[in-house]
Amino acid sequence: MSRFTNYFSKHVRERFTKEIELIGINRRGGDFIFTYKVLPFINIRVISNYNATVLIDEIEHAVPCEYNDDLITVRVSEAYFNDEPDNLSVQLYSFNEKMRIKRSKELKARTQYFVNNKLYNIKVKRDVHISKRYMTLNFTDETQLVNDANVLKDSLVLTFNTKVDKDSVLFLSYIHKFVEIPTTLVDDYTLKVTGLEQLTNGEAVFYIAQKEDVYLLKGKLKEHELFTEYYSYTLKTEPELTLEVKEHVIVLESFYVSEIKDNVVTVNIQLEKDILINQPKLSIFNPRLDTSVDIDLTDQLRCDIPIGVLIDGFTNKKINFINDGIVYQLDIRYAKITDDMVGKHLHDNEYLNTHFYRRKDNYLGFKVSRPRIRRRMTSIKDFTFKGFMKGRESFSNAENVIIFEDRISQKTVEYPVDDKFKIKVVPEDIINLMSRGKTVIDIYVGMRNEDGDIIAREKIPYKHSDYKKDNFYDLKIVHEKDREVYLLVTTTPFNNLKIETFVVPKSVNTNVTRDNNIWLLGERTDTAQENGYALFKYLQDKQVEAYYVIDGESKDYEKIKDEKNVLVFGSEAHYDISLRAGVLLCTHDFENILPYKPAKEFFNYGDTFKVFLQHGVLGRKPAEYHKKYYEDPFDIFIVSSSSEKYDVVVEEMGYDEDEVIVTGLARFDQLPIGKKGKDILLMPTWRDWINTDERFLNSEYYHRYKNLIENERLHEVLKKYNVKLNFYPHYRAQQFFTKEHIEATDNIEFITLGERTVQDLLIEHALLITDFSSVSFDFTMMKKPVIYYHFDEDRFFNRGILRPVNETFLGDIAETEELLISYIEDSIKHNYENKVKDISGIIKYQDQHNCERIYEAVERKKL
């Protein structure tokens, strides 16, 4: 290390080289060569002693690492693959600290490789992860010959030199993916390739799997071409059988928006080359939803497009050209473009930013964005709110308003304001909004039109926000005849303002002391299904008074209401126990088990002993339980392994080593190990960025799962093996995933919230399909297989990932619908074989004594 860097603290030195990009992958002599580029936060050249390791089965091996200025090369010998490991991780260190790796956007290198007759995929997420794909398949060095190929209207027919059967599988190997392609058996030597429309651009090599062996396809055939609605396909045979897929592209000479009138855009296009025009159309394609609207063109290639079609959903569109039923991409890189629509378009009182544009792929697109409101609250005192909002000029005939909305009932009260405002909020206005004693009132700024409708609104940030879950900036207590109403101004993790409320009946004695022998437990307010309830049941015969709190209107309450010490949330008994309990234990924040704000200013809350039971295993998405988010943090933080403790909770979340206890999750005690179960459970988690019904129905998330449930190939697989797939949607999505909205066969069932407990569902099923949900750990604990569906991994982890993918996603990962179905069929055919043998890296204890360890840790630490 240079003397220059020694002048800086370790923390500062780490910041110099905190991020690094993988910019190259090469294979030389069988070995892998990885090239990285250091991205310093500060533009100073810093010399560091880098070193690299490869991690296999929890054992690190040093590997050669060379560096020159900002470039680092790491060599991983092919010898590390000799025992056919399921996965390897290549990790770089600087100053003895792990470096966070990201993939360069410019990386074009191959990420699929065959090593020792196995297929490996390279993925970058915090480290370079090399994982085995299609674990049961053996990729031989042998080849299969194709004797003949015939091109039909929308398919290829391949005739082989040797026999094939209905279980033979065809694959296409791209540089970045290895995909199965649908086939049907024609006869003993012939397969018909269908589903070509699902393939993507690029050149791929054919392989065939027969039983467990996979062969490269070859054959001396003439070149074949196939022309379908969206793509052209070229079948080549040298040096191996390959398929080149290309989009249809037509080059524009000019594009002209000539008139905008009565909410209609008149468009003229001119093609660079003359073609025979037959039923021409422009297709307005929404890539996010995979939907399109076709508009007829005249023979002079002129058409009128309703502006509503272009701005629908306020999503960017791709403009395609259709001629004689063939869909062409419009290449405009050299076109002369005249767009009178550039600028602002008035739509429902909003001036939208709209224009046609050249996309990154050089094709024609349409961009639309809604106006933003600049806003900020600058001071809050005694329920007087002072701030500003700007942007009214982007709206027509609209006035500024501040909106207070109850999060549950969505009832609102609105205050008209100027661009700079100072308003005194009437506490009774907020009390009248409250849907229940304890609720949240969100605060928005918005624009209201002449009809009184809110046409735009956004949450408002607070200039002096110091976000903590247990603090507040202003407090108003309203004394009523039978109760006291508390109104607290707080902020969200994104520094947006809200008002939290709670009510204390005057009949409740608040002058009490805390008793460490009284324990109050719970989960999310409406559930009794996991760690909180499992520990509550265990404590029944212990020397403590254990109480469980739950919403009296929840379905789970009906199942446990007759049990001893079950409290209805908000009842007088709940108030009484919550004020006297000395030990609080919850799977989520204590908002879920206390009828008041968990803050040390209220009712001696600071004297309680706080235990975070967790509701999963940490390590995937950054969690919201960082120590910095609390003025009065947890006293005990429960985890399931040493790596979770040190790598996540201590290093990433700021807790002291003695505050984090490795016990395992309480609910794991109730899981039968090795019980096979039957059928398949589909159980995805939620996406934080979906916050309205409209956004949900327009989301990729909804359309991906809808398409999966309606997939004909999935229906055939389930019917063929007489297997049921039970879909348990996230509770926020249940109303949309039903047989009334989605076409499903008798082999697919939808399970509603409360119909069965999550734990019972996990126990009953043989295979779990999920995405990023922590329920996968329960399934893994039971030694049953999990398949992960990661179609939006980059967006889900846009705020980072706490541990490398291979450490917590134990099982096959499918990025596409077809690959997911292939994995499902493969698992069924192999009698739901569990491929994951060692789970000690994520779950240390597998002995069903987790509740005992938690109890003993609390008893030991609370004194």
Short mmCIF file of N, CA and C in Angstrom, two decimals, residues 375-381 384-387 443 459-467 471-474 489-492 494-498:
data_model
loop_
_atom_site.label_atom_id
_atom_site.label_comp_id
_atom_site.label_asym_id
_atom_site.label_seq_id
_atom_site.Cartn_x
_atom_site.Cartn_y
_atom_site.Cartn_z
N ARG A 375 -41.88 20.38 -3.98
CA ARG A 375 -42.56 20.65 -2.71
C ARG A 375 -41.66 20.29 -1.54
N ARG A 376 -41.91 20.93 -0.41
CA ARG A 376 -41.17 20.62 0.81
C ARG A 376 -41.88 21.28 1.99
N MET A 377 -41.90 20.58 3.11
CA MET A 377 -42.37 21.19 4.36
C MET A 377 -41.12 21.66 5.09
N THR A 378 -41.11 22.93 5.48
CA THR A 378 -39.90 23.51 6.06
C THR A 378 -39.95 23.61 7.57
N SER A 379 -41.14 23.69 8.16
CA SER A 379 -41.22 23.73 9.63
C SER A 379 -42.58 23.23 10.09
N ILE A 380 -42.58 22.65 11.28
CA ILE A 380 -43.82 22.15 11.90
C ILE A 380 -43.74 22.48 13.38
N LYS A 381 -44.73 23.18 13.89
CA LYS A 381 -44.77 23.51 15.31
C LYS A 381 -46.20 23.75 15.74
N THR A 384 -48.89 23.64 13.22
CA THR A 384 -48.83 24.63 12.16
C THR A 384 -47.77 24.18 11.16
N PHE A 385 -48.18 23.99 9.91
CA PHE A 385 -47.32 23.45 8.87
C PHE A 385 -46.93 24.58 7.91
N LYS A 386 -45.62 24.73 7.70
CA LYS A 386 -45.12 25.78 6.83
C LYS A 386 -44.27 25.14 5.74
N GLY A 387 -44.47 25.56 4.49
CA GLY A 387 -43.70 24.97 3.40
C GLY A 387 -43.99 25.64 2.08
N ILE A 443 -49.82 12.49 4.29
CA ILE A 443 -49.91 13.90 3.91
C ILE A 443 -49.38 14.06 2.48
N LYS A 459 -46.52 12.83 -2.17
CA LYS A 459 -46.18 12.98 -0.76
C LYS A 459 -45.17 14.10 -0.60
N ILE A 460 -45.15 14.69 0.59
CA ILE A 460 -44.31 15.86 0.80
C ILE A 460 -43.21 15.55 1.80
N PRO A 461 -41.95 15.79 1.43
CA PRO A 461 -40.84 15.52 2.36
C PRO A 461 -40.68 16.66 3.37
N TYR A 462 -40.05 16.32 4.48
CA TYR A 462 -39.82 17.29 5.55
C TYR A 462 -38.35 17.68 5.57
N LYS A 463 -38.09 18.97 5.53
CA LYS A 463 -36.72 19.48 5.44
C LYS A 463 -35.85 18.99 6.60
N HIS A 464 -36.41 18.90 7.78
CA HIS A 464 -35.64 18.57 8.98
C HIS A 464 -35.85 17.12 9.42
N SER A 465 -36.19 16.27 8.47
CA SER A 465 -36.46 14.88 8.81
C SER A 465 -35.22 14.20 9.40
N ASP A 466 -35.44 13.50 10.49
CA ASP A 466 -34.42 12.64 11.10
C ASP A 466 -35.12 11.31 11.37
N TYR A 467 -35.30 10.54 10.29
CA TYR A 467 -36.17 9.38 10.37
C TYR A 467 -35.72 8.37 11.43
N ASN A 471 -39.58 7.99 16.79
CA ASN A 471 -39.52 9.41 17.15
C ASN A 471 -40.69 10.16 16.53
N PHE A 472 -40.81 11.44 16.85
CA PHE A 472 -41.84 12.28 16.25
C PHE A 472 -41.37 13.73 16.34
N TYR A 473 -41.99 14.60 15.52
CA TYR A 473 -41.57 16.00 15.42
C TYR A 473 -42.55 16.96 16.08
N ASP A 474 -43.79 16.54 16.20
CA ASP A 474 -44.81 17.39 16.80
C ASP A 474 -45.88 16.48 17.40
N VAL A 489 -46.79 13.84 14.53
CA VAL A 489 -46.25 14.08 13.20
C VAL A 489 -44.92 13.33 13.09
N THR A 490 -44.83 12.42 12.12
CA THR A 490 -43.63 11.61 11.92
C THR A 490 -43.28 11.59 10.43
N THR A 491 -42.24 10.85 10.08
CA THR A 491 -41.87 10.72 8.67
C THR A 491 -41.69 9.26 8.30
N THR A 492 -41.74 8.99 7.00
CA THR A 492 -41.50 7.66 6.44
C THR A 492 -39.99 7.49 6.21
N PHE A 494 -38.54 7.49 3.57
CA PHE A 494 -38.17 8.38 2.47
C PHE A 494 -38.35 9.84 2.86
N ASN A 495 -38.49 10.09 4.17
CA ASN A 495 -38.57 11.45 4.74
C ASN A 495 -39.86 12.17 4.39
N ASN A 496 -40.89 11.43 3.96
CA ASN A 496 -42.19 12.03 3.70
C ASN A 496 -43.00 12.09 4.99
N LEU A 497 -43.79 13.16 5.10
CA LEU A 497 -44.55 13.38 6.33
C LEU A 497 -45.78 12.50 6.44
N LYS A 498 -46.12 12.17 7.66
CA LYS A 498 -47.37 11.48 7.96
C LYS A 498 -47.76 11.81 9.40
#
